[in-house]
Amino acid sequence: MKITQITFKKTGFFSKTMIDYLEKNEHITSFYHNFPDINGFHNQIEEKKNSFRLQSRLVLVDALKNQYKSFDTSTKTDQNIDLLKQQNTFTVTTGHQLNLFTGPLYFLYKIISTINLAEELSEKFPEENFVPIYWMATEDHDFDEINYFNFDGKKVSWNRKDGGAVGRFSTEGLDDVFEVFSDHLGNSKNADYLKNLFSQGYLKHNNLADATRFIANELFKEYGLVIVDGDDKNLKQLFTPFVKDELENETSFAVVSKTIAELEKNYPIQVNPREINLFYLGDDFRERIVFEDNLYKVNNTAITFTKAKILKEVDKNPLAFSPNVIMRPLFQEVILPNLCYIGGGGEMAYWLELKDYFEHVKVPFPILLLRNSVQIISEKQAGKLEKLTISNEEIFLNQFELLSQKVIANSDLEISFKDKKQFLQQQFAELKEVAKKTDVTFINAVNAQERKQIKGLENLEKRLLKAEKKRQKDLVDRITIIQNELLPNESLEERQRNFSEFYLAYGNSFIINLKEALKPLELEFTILEL
């Protein structure tokens, strides 16, 4: 195994928002609290320690034990759950949708980043305890985003009727998906493990939340991962004061809108708040709560409440109130003794909208950490890259640019017209000096002719490069094939592939190698040769 790191910026796949955050650009510093470094964690520990109540810890531990009661937990996970009762125990958290069979490969990177950060903090702060948390997004209702995964270039899909919170979905029908997936896997030892993991997860559990918990627990329980389902009555009871505040005062809309007005001066906005950032959750629906005609209405239903009745409903039926993307982060931070949220670039972007809201409701805003990203390169692929003299950083170049560079470097001809353009510009500079002594029409004619001549040279340069690419077709094809293998659909493979492809090839050593390679606080992109 060979581990190389490059900056996120050099991959070209990360937004200006994220690059500026990592570089502590002055335009973005007011939108986060403590930075993800050891000093930042020291400050965050003190702040959270002084704000998180013992009673909340006890409710959390009871809820977790109830959620895990029918699962085979590791000793380390059990210990971590019990540690949450102690005032010197803190969490680091990542969250993810309930994607079919974990969905994109970066599901693993998120969780391993979280586990490794908890371990590193335990070394740096030996007087405290740190528990890695995976927050299951059980209340999401975007089924089309989670009902498939890609395996070996094929889409494995689960087709069923949509509606309601995905965590409550029945797993009925996934036996058909299992048959299709099994046919792709073959009969190796690693294939048998994947078949068993899928079948035990989806065919032996009644809903998607339990199935996802089983799979994540099987993959990571030895590292003490604790999995949280926020769709829990006791946990939501802890959140009821904030739900009532939202219903009565529309607090998040007012505060986040002001933040967005400042943030959008330099950065695109990831999500926009609604007047009320809550859903009403039933067995087969999750619909927005809106305030119209002096009534609280559940969108697309006949359900309505007066103010008094909806506040009473919050107390009586807290499970029915589901936070949207604006309020879910607050829910997480209210029920967990959390220090840090680890997520992808899109997630970080919407968290950056929320700091003032957290301050307004007097809940500590967590440290934000961009998750580890990884490019996997096999031994065979590494050999091809070496023969083609493609460096780690060049892998991520736009394909046209990469091909142009390599064709030019491999050519006996002088393909670049840079010197010729410079010579031409020098000639026109002399003509412009002469033109200054005449009238403006001659100056305009010189400028127009310069543009025409430079454009002509550029066109000739492009035609020569195109002809040379045809002549070097074998090189062009080899480069195109290897880059397409590494970056399917011209995207990072972690967004396209499922972990099962790599588990099939490498077995559990794939997870072990990732665990060894990922360094969350180094804030760099990892290239891993296996």
Short mmCIF file of C-alpha atoms in Angstrom, two decimals:
data_model
loop_
_atom_site.label_atom_id
_atom_site.label_comp_id
_atom_site.label_asym_id
_atom_site.label_seq_id
_atom_site.Cartn_x
_atom_site.Cartn_y
_atom_site.Cartn_z
CA MET A 1 0.00 0.00 0.00
CA LYS A 2 1.26 3.43 -0.97
CA ILE A 3 -0.32 6.58 0.43
CA THR A 4 0.05 9.97 -1.27
CA GLN A 5 -1.71 13.21 -0.43
CA ILE A 6 -2.39 16.26 -2.56
CA THR A 7 -4.40 19.38 -1.79
CA PHE A 8 -8.14 19.28 -2.41
CA LYS A 9 -7.68 22.29 -4.67
CA LYS A 10 -5.40 20.44 -7.07
CA THR A 11 -8.06 17.86 -7.88
CA GLY A 12 -10.34 20.52 -9.36
CA PHE A 13 -13.39 18.77 -7.90
CA PHE A 14 -14.00 20.95 -4.84
CA SER A 15 -15.89 24.23 -4.67
CA LYS A 16 -14.49 27.66 -3.98
CA THR A 17 -16.47 27.59 -0.73
CA MET A 18 -14.59 24.52 0.47
CA ILE A 19 -11.17 25.68 -0.71
CA ASP A 20 -11.63 29.03 1.01
CA TYR A 21 -12.75 27.24 4.18
CA LEU A 22 -9.68 25.00 4.20
CA GLU A 23 -7.44 28.01 3.57
CA LYS A 24 -9.20 30.13 6.23
CA ASN A 25 -10.00 32.82 3.69
CA GLU A 26 -11.10 36.07 5.35
CA HIS A 27 -14.39 36.04 3.42
CA ILE A 28 -15.55 32.86 5.16
CA THR A 29 -14.17 33.01 8.71
CA SER A 30 -17.26 34.70 10.16
CA PHE A 31 -19.45 31.76 9.11
CA TYR A 32 -17.81 29.10 11.27
CA HIS A 33 -16.77 28.85 14.90
CA ASN A 34 -13.73 26.75 15.85
CA PHE A 35 -11.50 25.46 13.05
CA PRO A 36 -10.72 21.70 12.84
CA ASP A 37 -7.32 21.70 14.49
CA ILE A 38 -6.17 20.71 17.98
CA ASN A 39 -6.57 24.21 19.39
CA GLY A 40 -10.08 24.37 17.95
CA PHE A 41 -10.99 21.06 19.59
CA HIS A 42 -9.62 22.23 22.92
CA ASN A 43 -11.96 25.23 22.81
CA GLN A 44 -14.90 23.15 21.59
CA ILE A 45 -14.51 20.62 24.41
CA GLU A 46 -14.71 23.34 27.05
CA GLU A 47 -17.72 24.96 25.43
CA LYS A 48 -19.69 21.73 25.03
CA LYS A 49 -18.76 20.50 28.51
CA ASN A 50 -20.32 23.59 30.03
CA SER A 51 -23.54 23.39 28.02
CA PHE A 52 -24.59 19.75 27.76
CA ARG A 53 -26.83 18.47 30.57
CA LEU A 54 -26.48 15.11 32.32
CA GLN A 55 -30.20 14.46 31.85
CA SER A 56 -29.76 14.69 28.08
CA ARG A 57 -26.97 12.10 28.29
CA LEU A 58 -29.19 9.69 30.18
CA VAL A 59 -32.03 10.05 27.66
CA LEU A 60 -29.56 9.52 24.81
CA VAL A 61 -28.08 6.35 26.33
CA ASP A 62 -31.51 4.87 27.05
CA ALA A 63 -32.62 5.61 23.47
CA LEU A 64 -29.49 4.03 22.00
CA LYS A 65 -29.81 0.89 24.11
CA ASN A 66 -33.40 0.57 22.97
CA GLN A 67 -32.43 1.07 19.32
CA TYR A 68 -29.71 -1.58 19.58
CA LYS A 69 -31.66 -4.15 21.62
CA SER A 70 -32.10 -6.63 18.74
CA PHE A 71 -28.60 -6.15 17.26
CA ASP A 72 -25.34 -7.96 17.89
CA THR A 73 -23.08 -5.20 19.19
CA SER A 74 -19.37 -5.33 19.85
CA THR A 75 -17.91 -4.84 23.31
CA LYS A 76 -16.39 -1.56 22.12
CA THR A 77 -19.71 -0.20 20.87
CA ASP A 78 -21.39 -1.19 24.15
CA GLN A 79 -18.62 0.55 26.08
CA ASN A 80 -18.96 3.67 23.96
CA ILE A 81 -22.70 3.85 24.57
CA ASP A 82 -22.15 3.56 28.32
CA LEU A 83 -19.38 6.20 28.20
CA LEU A 84 -21.93 8.70 26.91
CA LYS A 85 -23.32 8.95 30.45
CA GLN A 86 -20.08 10.56 31.59
CA GLN A 87 -19.62 14.32 31.49
CA ASN A 88 -16.14 13.95 29.96
CA THR A 89 -17.41 11.99 26.94
CA PHE A 90 -17.95 13.71 23.61
CA THR A 91 -18.96 12.63 20.13
CA VAL A 92 -17.76 13.27 16.59
CA THR A 93 -20.50 12.71 14.06
CA THR A 94 -21.11 12.04 10.42
CA GLY A 95 -24.47 11.57 8.73
CA HIS A 96 -25.63 9.89 5.58
CA GLN A 97 -28.76 8.86 3.74
CA LEU A 98 -30.03 5.28 3.91
CA ASN A 99 -28.68 4.49 0.45
CA LEU A 100 -29.21 0.97 -0.82
CA PHE A 101 -26.20 -1.12 0.26
CA THR A 102 -24.45 2.08 1.48
CA GLY A 103 -24.70 3.83 -1.91
CA PRO A 104 -21.62 5.78 -3.07
CA LEU A 105 -18.17 4.70 -1.94
CA TYR A 106 -17.69 7.82 0.17
CA PHE A 107 -20.09 6.37 2.76
CA LEU A 108 -17.07 4.41 4.00
CA TYR A 109 -14.80 7.45 3.90
CA LYS A 110 -17.22 9.46 6.05
CA ILE A 111 -17.43 6.81 8.73
CA ILE A 112 -13.74 5.94 8.76
CA SER A 113 -12.87 9.65 8.97
CA THR A 114 -15.16 9.84 12.01
CA ILE A 115 -13.66 6.77 13.69
CA ASN A 116 -10.10 7.95 13.07
CA LEU A 117 -10.82 11.43 14.36
CA ALA A 118 -12.29 10.00 17.58
CA GLU A 119 -9.14 7.90 18.04
CA GLU A 120 -6.81 10.83 17.35
CA LEU A 121 -8.66 13.06 19.81
CA SER A 122 -8.41 10.31 22.44
CA GLU A 123 -4.63 10.46 22.07
CA LYS A 124 -4.47 14.26 22.15
CA PHE A 125 -6.91 14.63 25.07
CA PRO A 126 -6.43 11.54 27.28
CA GLU A 127 -8.63 12.92 30.06
CA GLU A 128 -11.69 12.85 27.79
CA ASN A 129 -13.57 10.12 25.90
CA PHE A 130 -14.57 10.39 22.24
CA VAL A 131 -17.27 8.33 20.54
CA PRO A 132 -17.70 8.07 16.73
CA ILE A 133 -21.33 8.52 15.64
CA TYR A 134 -23.09 7.66 12.39
CA TRP A 135 -26.37 9.57 12.18
CA MET A 136 -28.80 7.71 9.91
CA ALA A 137 -30.95 10.09 7.89
CA THR A 138 -34.04 7.97 8.55
CA GLU A 139 -36.50 10.84 8.13
CA ASP A 140 -35.46 11.81 4.61
CA HIS A 141 -38.13 11.25 1.97
CA ASP A 142 -36.12 11.57 -1.27
CA PHE A 143 -36.42 7.90 -2.24
CA ASP A 144 -35.09 8.46 -5.77
CA GLU A 145 -31.73 9.50 -4.27
CA ILE A 146 -31.26 6.29 -2.30
CA ASN A 147 -32.97 3.45 -4.18
CA TYR A 148 -29.93 2.26 -6.16
CA PHE A 149 -26.19 1.72 -6.18
CA ASN A 150 -23.71 1.21 -8.98
CA PHE A 151 -21.77 -2.03 -9.33
CA ASP A 152 -19.26 -2.68 -12.10
CA GLY A 153 -20.84 -0.02 -14.30
CA LYS A 154 -24.37 -1.39 -13.78
CA LYS A 155 -27.18 0.24 -11.82
CA VAL A 156 -28.75 -2.01 -9.17
CA SER A 157 -32.16 -0.51 -8.34
CA TRP A 158 -35.01 -1.08 -5.90
CA ASN A 159 -38.38 -0.15 -7.37
CA ARG A 160 -41.23 0.46 -4.96
CA LYS A 161 -43.89 3.05 -4.18
CA ASP A 162 -42.50 6.24 -2.65
CA GLY A 163 -43.95 8.02 0.38
CA GLY A 164 -43.00 9.03 3.93
CA ALA A 165 -39.77 8.75 5.88
CA VAL A 166 -37.43 6.28 4.22
CA GLY A 167 -36.31 4.73 7.51
CA ARG A 168 -39.83 3.38 8.00
CA PHE A 169 -39.99 1.80 4.53
CA SER A 170 -40.66 -1.92 4.46
CA THR A 171 -37.83 -3.98 2.95
CA GLU A 172 -40.36 -5.98 0.95
CA GLY A 173 -39.20 -6.45 -2.62
CA LEU A 174 -35.48 -6.41 -1.85
CA ASP A 175 -35.28 -10.16 -2.39
CA ASP A 176 -35.56 -9.40 -6.12
CA VAL A 177 -32.72 -6.90 -5.85
CA PHE A 178 -30.67 -9.51 -4.02
CA GLU A 179 -31.11 -12.01 -6.85
CA VAL A 180 -29.91 -9.48 -9.45
CA PHE A 181 -26.95 -8.38 -7.32
CA SER A 182 -25.93 -11.97 -6.54
CA ASP A 183 -25.74 -12.79 -10.23
CA HIS A 184 -23.15 -10.02 -10.66
CA LEU A 185 -20.94 -11.10 -7.76
CA GLY A 186 -19.74 -14.59 -8.63
CA ASN A 187 -18.81 -17.24 -6.06
CA SER A 188 -15.58 -16.14 -4.39
CA LYS A 189 -15.12 -15.92 -0.62
CA ASN A 190 -15.48 -12.13 -0.76
CA ALA A 191 -18.58 -12.49 -2.94
CA ASP A 192 -20.12 -14.82 -0.37
CA TYR A 193 -19.48 -12.25 2.38
CA LEU A 194 -21.20 -9.51 0.35
CA LYS A 195 -24.17 -11.77 -0.43
CA ASN A 196 -24.55 -12.64 3.24
CA LEU A 197 -24.23 -8.99 4.31
CA PHE A 198 -26.92 -7.92 1.85
CA SER A 199 -29.31 -10.77 2.62
CA GLN A 200 -28.88 -10.56 6.41
CA GLY A 201 -29.37 -6.80 6.25
CA TYR A 202 -32.32 -6.46 3.92
CA LEU A 203 -34.07 -9.84 3.97
CA LYS A 204 -33.94 -10.35 7.75
CA HIS A 205 -35.03 -6.85 8.84
CA ASN A 206 -38.45 -5.32 8.35
CA ASN A 207 -37.56 -1.69 7.63
CA LEU A 208 -34.81 0.28 5.94
CA ALA A 209 -33.54 1.87 9.16
CA ASP A 210 -32.90 -1.50 10.81
CA ALA A 211 -31.37 -2.91 7.64
CA THR A 212 -28.98 0.02 7.33
CA ARG A 213 -28.04 -0.20 11.01
CA PHE A 214 -27.25 -3.90 10.59
CA ILE A 215 -24.97 -3.30 7.59
CA ALA A 216 -23.11 -0.34 9.09
CA ASN A 217 -22.79 -2.19 12.39
CA GLU A 218 -21.36 -5.28 10.70
CA LEU A 219 -18.80 -3.22 8.79
CA PHE A 220 -17.65 -1.00 11.67
CA LYS A 221 -18.71 -2.38 15.05
CA GLU A 222 -15.18 -3.54 15.88
CA TYR A 223 -14.15 0.13 15.89
CA GLY A 224 -16.87 1.10 18.36
CA LEU A 225 -19.10 2.98 15.92
CA VAL A 226 -22.40 4.08 17.47
CA ILE A 227 -25.36 4.47 15.11
CA VAL A 228 -28.14 6.95 15.92
CA ASP A 229 -31.68 7.02 14.55
CA GLY A 230 -33.17 10.46 15.21
CA ASP A 231 -36.69 9.18 14.47
CA ASP A 232 -37.10 8.40 18.16
CA LYS A 233 -39.79 9.72 20.53
CA ASN A 234 -37.50 10.20 23.54
CA LEU A 235 -34.81 11.99 21.53
CA LYS A 236 -37.39 14.26 19.93
CA GLN A 237 -38.77 15.16 23.34
CA LEU A 238 -35.42 16.79 24.07
CA PHE A 239 -35.95 18.91 20.97
CA THR A 240 -39.50 20.09 21.66
CA PRO A 241 -38.55 23.56 22.99
CA PHE A 242 -36.87 24.32 19.65
CA VAL A 243 -39.80 22.92 17.68
CA LYS A 244 -42.20 25.17 19.57
CA ASP A 245 -39.96 28.18 19.05
CA GLU A 246 -39.89 27.45 15.33
CA LEU A 247 -43.66 27.18 15.11
CA GLU A 248 -44.33 30.31 17.13
CA ASN A 249 -41.53 32.59 15.95
CA GLU A 250 -40.16 31.18 12.65
CA THR A 251 -36.75 31.74 14.17
CA SER A 252 -34.58 29.79 11.75
CA PHE A 253 -36.03 31.59 8.72
CA ALA A 254 -35.36 35.02 10.21
CA VAL A 255 -31.80 34.35 11.34
CA VAL A 256 -30.59 32.13 8.48
CA SER A 257 -31.96 34.55 5.88
CA LYS A 258 -29.73 37.27 7.31
CA THR A 259 -26.71 34.98 7.20
CA ILE A 260 -27.44 34.04 3.60
CA ALA A 261 -27.59 37.70 2.61
CA GLU A 262 -23.97 38.02 3.76
CA LEU A 263 -22.73 34.64 2.60
CA GLU A 264 -24.03 35.00 -0.95
CA LYS A 265 -21.87 38.08 -1.51
CA ASN A 266 -18.99 35.68 -2.13
CA TYR A 267 -20.40 32.14 -2.30
CA PRO A 268 -23.31 30.22 -3.84
CA ILE A 269 -26.07 29.26 -1.43
CA GLN A 270 -26.64 25.55 -0.86
CA VAL A 271 -30.14 25.62 0.68
CA ASN A 272 -32.71 28.29 1.46
CA PRO A 273 -34.88 28.25 4.60
CA ARG A 274 -38.65 28.17 4.57
CA GLU A 275 -40.82 30.18 6.93
CA ILE A 276 -41.27 27.00 9.02
CA ASN A 277 -38.50 24.42 8.68
CA LEU A 278 -40.42 21.43 9.97
CA PHE A 279 -42.32 18.53 8.45
CA TYR A 280 -45.26 16.66 9.89
CA LEU A 281 -44.51 12.96 9.79
CA GLY A 282 -47.08 10.18 9.41
CA ASP A 283 -46.73 6.48 8.64
CA ASP A 284 -46.68 7.03 4.89
CA PHE A 285 -46.14 10.75 4.43
CA ARG A 286 -43.78 13.56 5.41
CA GLU A 287 -45.17 16.94 4.47
CA ARG A 288 -44.21 20.56 5.19
CA ILE A 289 -45.94 22.51 7.92
CA VAL A 290 -47.13 25.90 6.64
CA PHE A 291 -48.90 28.78 8.39
CA GLU A 292 -51.82 30.14 6.39
CA ASP A 293 -55.07 31.87 7.29
CA ASN A 294 -54.10 31.86 10.96
CA LEU A 295 -53.83 28.05 10.94
CA TYR A 296 -50.97 25.57 10.84
CA LYS A 297 -51.56 23.30 7.85
CA VAL A 298 -49.84 20.09 6.78
CA ASN A 299 -49.15 20.52 3.08
CA ASN A 300 -51.00 18.18 0.66
CA THR A 301 -53.25 16.88 3.47
CA ALA A 302 -56.42 17.99 5.23
CA ILE A 303 -54.65 18.20 8.59
CA THR A 304 -54.82 21.61 10.30
CA PHE A 305 -54.06 22.96 13.78
CA THR A 306 -54.69 26.11 15.69
CA LYS A 307 -51.67 27.51 17.50
CA ALA A 308 -52.77 26.05 20.83
CA LYS A 309 -53.48 22.65 19.33
CA ILE A 310 -50.21 22.35 17.45
CA LEU A 311 -48.20 23.25 20.55
CA LYS A 312 -50.14 20.63 22.47
CA GLU A 313 -49.45 18.17 19.62
CA VAL A 314 -45.71 18.80 19.99
CA ASP A 315 -45.89 17.65 23.62
CA LYS A 316 -48.26 14.78 22.97
CA ASN A 317 -46.72 13.46 19.72
CA PRO A 318 -43.13 14.73 19.32
CA LEU A 319 -42.37 11.92 16.88
CA ALA A 320 -44.60 13.60 14.31
CA PHE A 321 -42.40 16.68 14.04
CA SER A 322 -39.47 16.18 11.70
CA PRO A 323 -36.78 18.84 11.13
CA ASN A 324 -35.79 19.68 7.56
CA VAL A 325 -32.25 20.31 6.31
CA ILE A 326 -32.07 23.67 8.12
CA MET A 327 -33.11 22.35 11.54
CA ARG A 328 -31.74 18.78 11.44
CA PRO A 329 -28.22 19.97 12.37
CA LEU A 330 -29.65 21.70 15.44
CA PHE A 331 -31.55 18.55 16.44
CA GLN A 332 -28.28 16.59 16.24
CA GLU A 333 -26.38 19.08 18.39
CA VAL A 334 -29.16 19.27 20.98
CA ILE A 335 -29.27 15.51 21.62
CA LEU A 336 -25.54 14.70 21.26
CA PRO A 337 -22.52 15.93 23.26
CA ASN A 338 -21.02 16.62 19.87
CA LEU A 339 -17.82 18.46 18.99
CA CYS A 340 -17.53 18.06 15.23
CA TYR A 341 -19.61 17.26 12.17
CA ILE A 342 -17.81 15.49 9.31
CA GLY A 343 -19.38 15.79 5.87
CA GLY A 344 -18.89 16.39 2.19
CA GLY A 345 -18.58 19.73 0.46
CA GLY A 346 -22.32 20.18 -0.09
CA GLU A 347 -23.07 19.45 3.56
CA MET A 348 -20.37 21.81 4.79
CA ALA A 349 -21.79 24.55 2.57
CA TYR A 350 -25.23 24.45 4.19
CA TRP A 351 -23.79 24.15 7.72
CA LEU A 352 -21.96 27.43 7.05
CA GLU A 353 -25.38 29.09 6.83
CA LEU A 354 -26.27 28.10 10.39
CA LYS A 355 -23.77 29.54 12.88
CA ASP A 356 -25.79 32.65 13.74
CA TYR A 357 -28.91 30.52 14.18
CA PHE A 358 -27.11 28.28 16.68
CA GLU A 359 -25.87 31.32 18.56
CA HIS A 360 -29.38 32.77 18.63
CA VAL A 361 -30.85 29.63 20.23
CA LYS A 362 -27.81 29.25 22.53
CA VAL A 363 -26.52 25.88 21.29
CA PRO A 364 -22.75 25.53 20.62
CA PHE A 365 -22.00 25.46 16.88
CA PRO A 366 -19.81 22.41 16.11
CA ILE A 367 -16.49 22.26 14.34
CA LEU A 368 -16.98 21.49 10.64
CA LEU A 369 -14.59 19.02 9.02
CA LEU A 370 -14.48 18.17 5.32
CA ARG A 371 -14.45 14.38 5.13
CA ASN A 372 -11.54 12.47 3.68
CA SER A 373 -11.71 11.84 -0.06
CA VAL A 374 -9.81 9.01 -1.71
CA GLN A 375 -8.73 7.92 -5.16
CA ILE A 376 -8.07 4.17 -5.27
CA ILE A 377 -5.42 3.01 -7.73
CA SER A 378 -4.75 -0.68 -8.28
CA GLU A 379 -1.24 -2.03 -8.79
CA LYS A 380 -2.03 -2.61 -12.47
CA GLN A 381 -3.37 0.92 -12.91
CA ALA A 382 -0.32 2.37 -11.15
CA GLY A 383 1.90 0.57 -13.66
CA LYS A 384 -0.04 2.01 -16.59
CA LEU A 385 0.15 5.54 -15.16
CA GLU A 386 3.90 5.19 -14.71
CA LYS A 387 4.40 4.05 -18.32
CA LEU A 388 2.28 6.98 -19.51
CA THR A 389 4.22 9.37 -17.21
CA ILE A 390 0.96 10.60 -15.67
CA SER A 391 1.54 12.00 -12.19
CA ASN A 392 -0.94 11.79 -9.32
CA GLU A 393 -1.97 15.39 -9.83
CA GLU A 394 -2.33 14.99 -13.61
CA ILE A 395 -4.93 12.24 -13.12
CA PHE A 396 -7.46 14.95 -12.24
CA LEU A 397 -6.82 17.24 -15.21
CA ASN A 398 -9.59 17.89 -17.69
CA GLN A 399 -9.24 15.10 -20.24
CA PHE A 400 -8.70 17.44 -23.20
CA GLU A 401 -5.94 19.23 -21.29
CA LEU A 402 -4.32 15.97 -20.17
CA LEU A 403 -4.30 14.54 -23.68
CA SER A 404 -2.94 17.79 -25.11
CA GLN A 405 -0.07 17.90 -22.60
CA LYS A 406 0.94 14.29 -23.16
CA VAL A 407 0.67 14.43 -26.96
CA ILE A 408 2.79 17.58 -27.06
CA ALA A 409 5.37 16.07 -24.71
CA ASN A 410 5.55 12.91 -26.86
CA SER A 411 5.80 14.69 -30.21
CA ASP A 412 8.91 15.41 -32.30
CA LEU A 413 7.18 18.50 -33.67
CA GLU A 414 7.01 21.96 -32.17
CA ILE A 415 3.25 22.02 -31.55
CA SER A 416 3.05 24.96 -29.20
CA PHE A 417 2.93 28.29 -31.01
CA LYS A 418 3.69 30.24 -27.85
CA ASP A 419 7.00 31.61 -29.18
CA LYS A 420 5.43 32.51 -32.51
CA LYS A 421 2.60 34.39 -30.79
CA GLN A 422 5.09 36.28 -28.64
CA PHE A 423 7.12 37.21 -31.72
CA LEU A 424 3.97 38.39 -33.48
CA GLN A 425 2.95 40.48 -30.46
CA GLN A 426 6.41 42.11 -30.44
CA GLN A 427 6.01 43.05 -34.10
CA PHE A 428 2.63 44.59 -33.48
CA ALA A 429 3.98 46.45 -30.44
CA GLU A 430 6.43 48.20 -32.78
CA LEU A 431 3.63 48.97 -35.24
CA LYS A 432 1.59 50.47 -32.41
CA GLU A 433 4.41 52.86 -31.59
CA VAL A 434 4.32 54.04 -35.19
CA ALA A 435 0.52 54.22 -35.07
CA LYS A 436 0.63 56.59 -32.10
CA LYS A 437 2.17 59.17 -34.42
CA THR A 438 -0.73 58.93 -36.89
CA ASP A 439 -4.51 59.06 -36.49
CA VAL A 440 -6.85 56.82 -34.48
CA THR A 441 -8.12 54.92 -37.52
CA PHE A 442 -4.64 53.48 -38.15
CA ILE A 443 -4.32 52.43 -34.46
CA ASN A 444 -7.67 50.63 -34.72
CA ALA A 445 -6.53 48.90 -37.90
CA VAL A 446 -3.33 47.68 -36.23
CA ASN A 447 -5.27 46.32 -33.21
CA ALA A 448 -7.75 44.56 -35.46
CA GLN A 449 -5.00 43.00 -37.53
CA GLU A 450 -3.20 41.82 -34.38
CA ARG A 451 -6.31 40.07 -33.14
CA LYS A 452 -6.82 38.46 -36.53
CA GLN A 453 -3.24 37.22 -36.78
CA ILE A 454 -3.18 35.85 -33.20
CA LYS A 455 -6.52 34.12 -33.79
CA GLY A 456 -5.15 32.61 -36.99
CA LEU A 457 -2.13 31.22 -35.16
CA GLU A 458 -4.34 29.79 -32.42
CA ASN A 459 -6.51 28.03 -35.01
CA LEU A 460 -3.44 26.60 -36.73
CA GLU A 461 -2.11 25.43 -33.35
CA LYS A 462 -5.40 23.65 -32.61
CA ARG A 463 -5.42 21.98 -36.03
CA LEU A 464 -1.83 20.83 -35.62
CA LEU A 465 -2.60 19.43 -32.15
CA LYS A 466 -5.68 17.66 -33.51
CA ALA A 467 -3.62 16.13 -36.31
CA GLU A 468 -0.94 15.04 -33.86
CA LYS A 469 -3.55 13.40 -31.61
CA LYS A 470 -4.70 11.37 -34.62
CA ARG A 471 -1.11 10.38 -35.36
CA GLN A 472 -0.60 9.37 -31.71
CA LYS A 473 -3.94 7.53 -31.53
CA ASP A 474 -2.54 4.63 -29.48
CA LEU A 475 -1.25 7.00 -26.77
CA VAL A 476 -4.49 8.97 -26.77
CA ASP A 477 -6.56 5.80 -26.40
CA ARG A 478 -4.44 4.44 -23.55
CA ILE A 479 -4.62 7.72 -21.62
CA THR A 480 -8.37 8.00 -22.21
CA ILE A 481 -9.02 4.46 -21.00
CA ILE A 482 -7.00 4.76 -17.79
CA GLN A 483 -8.46 8.15 -16.86
CA ASN A 484 -12.00 6.93 -17.54
CA GLU A 485 -11.33 3.94 -15.30
CA LEU A 486 -10.17 6.18 -12.47
CA LEU A 487 -12.72 8.97 -12.97
CA PRO A 488 -15.95 7.36 -14.24
CA ASN A 489 -18.27 9.85 -15.92
CA GLU A 490 -15.51 12.46 -15.45
CA SER A 491 -16.25 12.48 -11.72
CA LEU A 492 -14.52 11.28 -8.58
CA GLU A 493 -15.00 7.53 -8.35
CA GLU A 494 -16.15 7.86 -4.73
CA ARG A 495 -19.34 9.48 -6.03
CA GLN A 496 -19.96 6.81 -8.65
CA ARG A 497 -18.89 3.40 -7.33
CA ASN A 498 -20.06 1.24 -4.44
CA PHE A 499 -17.74 -0.27 -1.83
CA SER A 500 -18.72 -3.79 -2.93
CA GLU A 501 -16.55 -3.54 -6.08
CA PHE A 502 -13.47 -3.01 -3.93
CA TYR A 503 -14.49 -5.46 -1.21
CA LEU A 504 -14.91 -8.09 -3.91
CA ALA A 505 -11.32 -7.48 -5.04
CA TYR A 506 -9.56 -6.90 -1.71
CA GLY A 507 -11.82 -8.27 1.04
CA ASN A 508 -11.70 -6.79 4.53
CA SER A 509 -8.14 -5.55 3.91
CA PHE A 510 -9.79 -2.77 1.89
CA ILE A 511 -11.39 -1.35 5.04
CA ILE A 512 -8.24 -1.99 7.08
CA ASN A 513 -6.11 -0.11 4.53
CA LEU A 514 -8.55 2.81 4.46
CA LYS A 515 -8.48 2.91 8.25
CA GLU A 516 -4.69 3.17 8.16
CA ALA A 517 -4.56 5.72 5.35
CA LEU A 518 -7.17 8.33 6.29
CA LYS A 519 -5.93 11.27 8.36
CA PRO A 520 -8.92 13.58 8.85
CA LEU A 521 -7.09 16.54 10.42
CA GLU A 522 -4.47 16.75 7.66
CA LEU A 523 -7.15 18.27 5.39
CA GLU A 524 -5.79 16.74 2.19
CA PHE A 525 -6.99 14.47 -0.61
CA THR A 526 -5.68 10.89 -0.38
CA ILE A 527 -4.43 8.75 -3.25
CA LEU A 528 -4.22 5.12 -2.20
CA GLU A 529 -2.35 2.53 -4.28
CA LEU A 530 -3.41 -1.02 -3.37
#
